[in-house]
mmCIF file of C-alpha atoms and ligand atoms in Angstrom:
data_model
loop_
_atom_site.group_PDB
_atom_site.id
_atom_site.type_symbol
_atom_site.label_atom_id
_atom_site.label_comp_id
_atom_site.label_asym_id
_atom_site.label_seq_id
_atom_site.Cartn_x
_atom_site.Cartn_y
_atom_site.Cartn_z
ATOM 1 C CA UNK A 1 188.698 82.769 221.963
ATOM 2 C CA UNK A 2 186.562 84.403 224.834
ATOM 3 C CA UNK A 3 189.840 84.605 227.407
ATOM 4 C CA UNK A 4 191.152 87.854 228.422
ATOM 5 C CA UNK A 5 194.120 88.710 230.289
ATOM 6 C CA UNK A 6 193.183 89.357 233.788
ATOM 7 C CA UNK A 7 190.163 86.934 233.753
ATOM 8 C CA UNK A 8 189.952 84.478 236.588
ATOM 9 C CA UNK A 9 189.903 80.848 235.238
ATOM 10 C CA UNK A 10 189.267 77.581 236.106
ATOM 11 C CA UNK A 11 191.716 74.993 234.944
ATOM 12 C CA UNK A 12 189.833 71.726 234.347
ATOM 13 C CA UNK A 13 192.210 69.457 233.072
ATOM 14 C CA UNK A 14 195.829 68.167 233.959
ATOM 15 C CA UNK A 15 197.594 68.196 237.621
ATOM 16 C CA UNK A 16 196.102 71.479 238.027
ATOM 17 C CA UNK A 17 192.444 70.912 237.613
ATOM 18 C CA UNK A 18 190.156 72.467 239.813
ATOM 19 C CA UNK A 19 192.757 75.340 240.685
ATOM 20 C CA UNK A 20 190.883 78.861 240.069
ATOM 21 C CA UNK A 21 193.424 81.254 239.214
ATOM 22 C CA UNK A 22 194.308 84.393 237.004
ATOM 23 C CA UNK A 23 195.714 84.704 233.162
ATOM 24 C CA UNK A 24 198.723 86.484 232.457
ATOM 25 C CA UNK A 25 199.660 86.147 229.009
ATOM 26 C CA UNK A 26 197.049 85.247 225.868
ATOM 27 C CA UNK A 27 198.245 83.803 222.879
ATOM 28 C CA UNK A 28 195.703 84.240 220.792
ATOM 29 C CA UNK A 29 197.324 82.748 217.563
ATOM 30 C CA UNK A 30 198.493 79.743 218.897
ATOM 31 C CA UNK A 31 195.365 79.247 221.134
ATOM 32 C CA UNK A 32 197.313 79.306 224.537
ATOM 33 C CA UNK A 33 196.771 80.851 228.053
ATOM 34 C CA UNK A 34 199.385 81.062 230.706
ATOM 35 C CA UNK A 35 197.876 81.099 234.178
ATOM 36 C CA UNK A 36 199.266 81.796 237.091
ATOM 37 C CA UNK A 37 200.985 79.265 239.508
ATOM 38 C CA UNK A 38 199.891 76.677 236.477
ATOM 39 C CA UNK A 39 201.661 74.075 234.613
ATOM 40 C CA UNK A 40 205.260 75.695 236.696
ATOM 41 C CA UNK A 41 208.318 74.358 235.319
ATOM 42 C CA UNK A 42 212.132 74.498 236.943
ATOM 43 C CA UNK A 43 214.610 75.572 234.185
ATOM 44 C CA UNK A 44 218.081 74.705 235.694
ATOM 45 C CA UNK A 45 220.339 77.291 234.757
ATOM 46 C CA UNK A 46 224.461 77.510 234.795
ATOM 47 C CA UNK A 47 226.398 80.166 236.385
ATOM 48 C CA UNK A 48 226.384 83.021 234.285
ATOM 49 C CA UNK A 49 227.229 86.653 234.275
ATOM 50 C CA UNK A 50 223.611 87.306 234.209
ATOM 51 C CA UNK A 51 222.735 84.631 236.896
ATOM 52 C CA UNK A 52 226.045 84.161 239.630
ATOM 53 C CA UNK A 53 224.685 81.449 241.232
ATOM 54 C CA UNK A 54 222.977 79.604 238.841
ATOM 55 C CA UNK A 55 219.969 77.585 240.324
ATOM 56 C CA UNK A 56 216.571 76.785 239.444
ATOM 57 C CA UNK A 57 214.490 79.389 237.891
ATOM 58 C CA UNK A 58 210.641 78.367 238.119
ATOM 59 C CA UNK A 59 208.294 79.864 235.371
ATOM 60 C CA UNK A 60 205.151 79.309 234.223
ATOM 61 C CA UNK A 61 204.234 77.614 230.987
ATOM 62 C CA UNK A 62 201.404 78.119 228.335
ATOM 63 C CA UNK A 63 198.496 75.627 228.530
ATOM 64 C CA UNK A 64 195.599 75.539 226.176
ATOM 65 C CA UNK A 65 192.640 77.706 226.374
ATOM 66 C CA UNK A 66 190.464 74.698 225.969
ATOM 67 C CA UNK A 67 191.936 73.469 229.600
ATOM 68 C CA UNK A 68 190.749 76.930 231.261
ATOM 69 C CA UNK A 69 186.525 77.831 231.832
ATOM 70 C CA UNK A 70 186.142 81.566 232.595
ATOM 71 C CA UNK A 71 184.746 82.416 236.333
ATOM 72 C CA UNK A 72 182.407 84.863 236.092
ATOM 73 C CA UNK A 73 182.912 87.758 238.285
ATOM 74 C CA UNK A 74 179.272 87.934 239.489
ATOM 75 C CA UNK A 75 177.743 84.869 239.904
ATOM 76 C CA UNK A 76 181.586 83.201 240.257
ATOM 77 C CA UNK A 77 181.018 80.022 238.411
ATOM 78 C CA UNK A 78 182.782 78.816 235.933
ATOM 79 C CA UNK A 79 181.035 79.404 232.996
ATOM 80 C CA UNK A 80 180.869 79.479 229.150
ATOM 81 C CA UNK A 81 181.251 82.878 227.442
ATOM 82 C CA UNK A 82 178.814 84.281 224.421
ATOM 83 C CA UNK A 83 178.486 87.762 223.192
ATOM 84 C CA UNK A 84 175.722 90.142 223.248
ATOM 85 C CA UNK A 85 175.311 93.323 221.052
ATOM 86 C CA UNK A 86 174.538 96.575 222.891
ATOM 87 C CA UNK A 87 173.750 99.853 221.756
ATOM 88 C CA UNK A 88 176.004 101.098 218.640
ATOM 89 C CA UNK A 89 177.015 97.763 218.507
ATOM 90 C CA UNK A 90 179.191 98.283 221.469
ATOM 91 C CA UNK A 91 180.191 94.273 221.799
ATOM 92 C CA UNK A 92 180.160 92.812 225.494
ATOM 93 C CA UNK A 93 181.704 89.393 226.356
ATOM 94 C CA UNK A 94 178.424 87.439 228.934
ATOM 95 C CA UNK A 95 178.243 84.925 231.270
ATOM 96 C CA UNK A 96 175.892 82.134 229.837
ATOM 97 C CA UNK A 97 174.851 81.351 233.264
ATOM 98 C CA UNK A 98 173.869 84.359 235.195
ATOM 99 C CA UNK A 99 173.629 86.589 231.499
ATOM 100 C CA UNK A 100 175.709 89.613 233.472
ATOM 101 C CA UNK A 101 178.268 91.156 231.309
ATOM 102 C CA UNK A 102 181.625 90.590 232.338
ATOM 103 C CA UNK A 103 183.571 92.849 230.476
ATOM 104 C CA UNK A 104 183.055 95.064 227.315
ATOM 105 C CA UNK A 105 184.967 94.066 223.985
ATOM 106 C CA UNK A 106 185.232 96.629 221.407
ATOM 107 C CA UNK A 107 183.513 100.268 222.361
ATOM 108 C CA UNK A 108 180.185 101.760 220.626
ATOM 109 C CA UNK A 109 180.648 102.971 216.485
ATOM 110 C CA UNK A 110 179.059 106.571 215.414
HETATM 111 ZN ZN1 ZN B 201 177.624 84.720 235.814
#
């Protein structure tokens, strides 16, 4: 799974498609992104100590990463992501469109 947190996504599938936005939680086991101002839910909540008045509280919830293609910070199209080899097998994540690296994965070995 080639989605970081941070990364700006496209969503391309459900009432959200075509919304660019940013991931803020990976779940990497279940195969999961939660991106912001995407699939929102209301939870109606009682009164409670913690909560007085009650009320709606809107969060986000998880969608899969297969809904989400990764915008490329340079060329800023959505794009697939592959992985390139650099020196000291330093790993970089790449944008199969433009090639540019958009962000480094695991740092050079000795
Ligand atoms: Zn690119």
């Amino acid at each position: 799974m080639r989605v970081n947190k941070d990364d700006q996504v496209l969503v391309i599938s459900g009432s959200s498609r075509g919304k660019r936005s940013r991931v803020v939680k990976v779940d990497r086991a279940g195969g999961l992104v939660t991106v912001e101002g995407v699939n929102v839910v209301h939870k109606h909540v009682r009164r409670s100590r913690r909560n007085p008045q009650g009320g709606r509280l809107t969060m986000e919830m998880p969608i899969a990463v297969s809904n989400v293609q990764v915008i490329c910070p340079l060329c800023t199209q959505p794009t697939r992501v592959g992985v390139r080899y650099g020196e000291d097998s330093a790993k970089f994540r790449v944008c199969k469109k433009c090639g540019a690296d958009i962000a480094q994965i695991s740092p050079a070995k000795k």
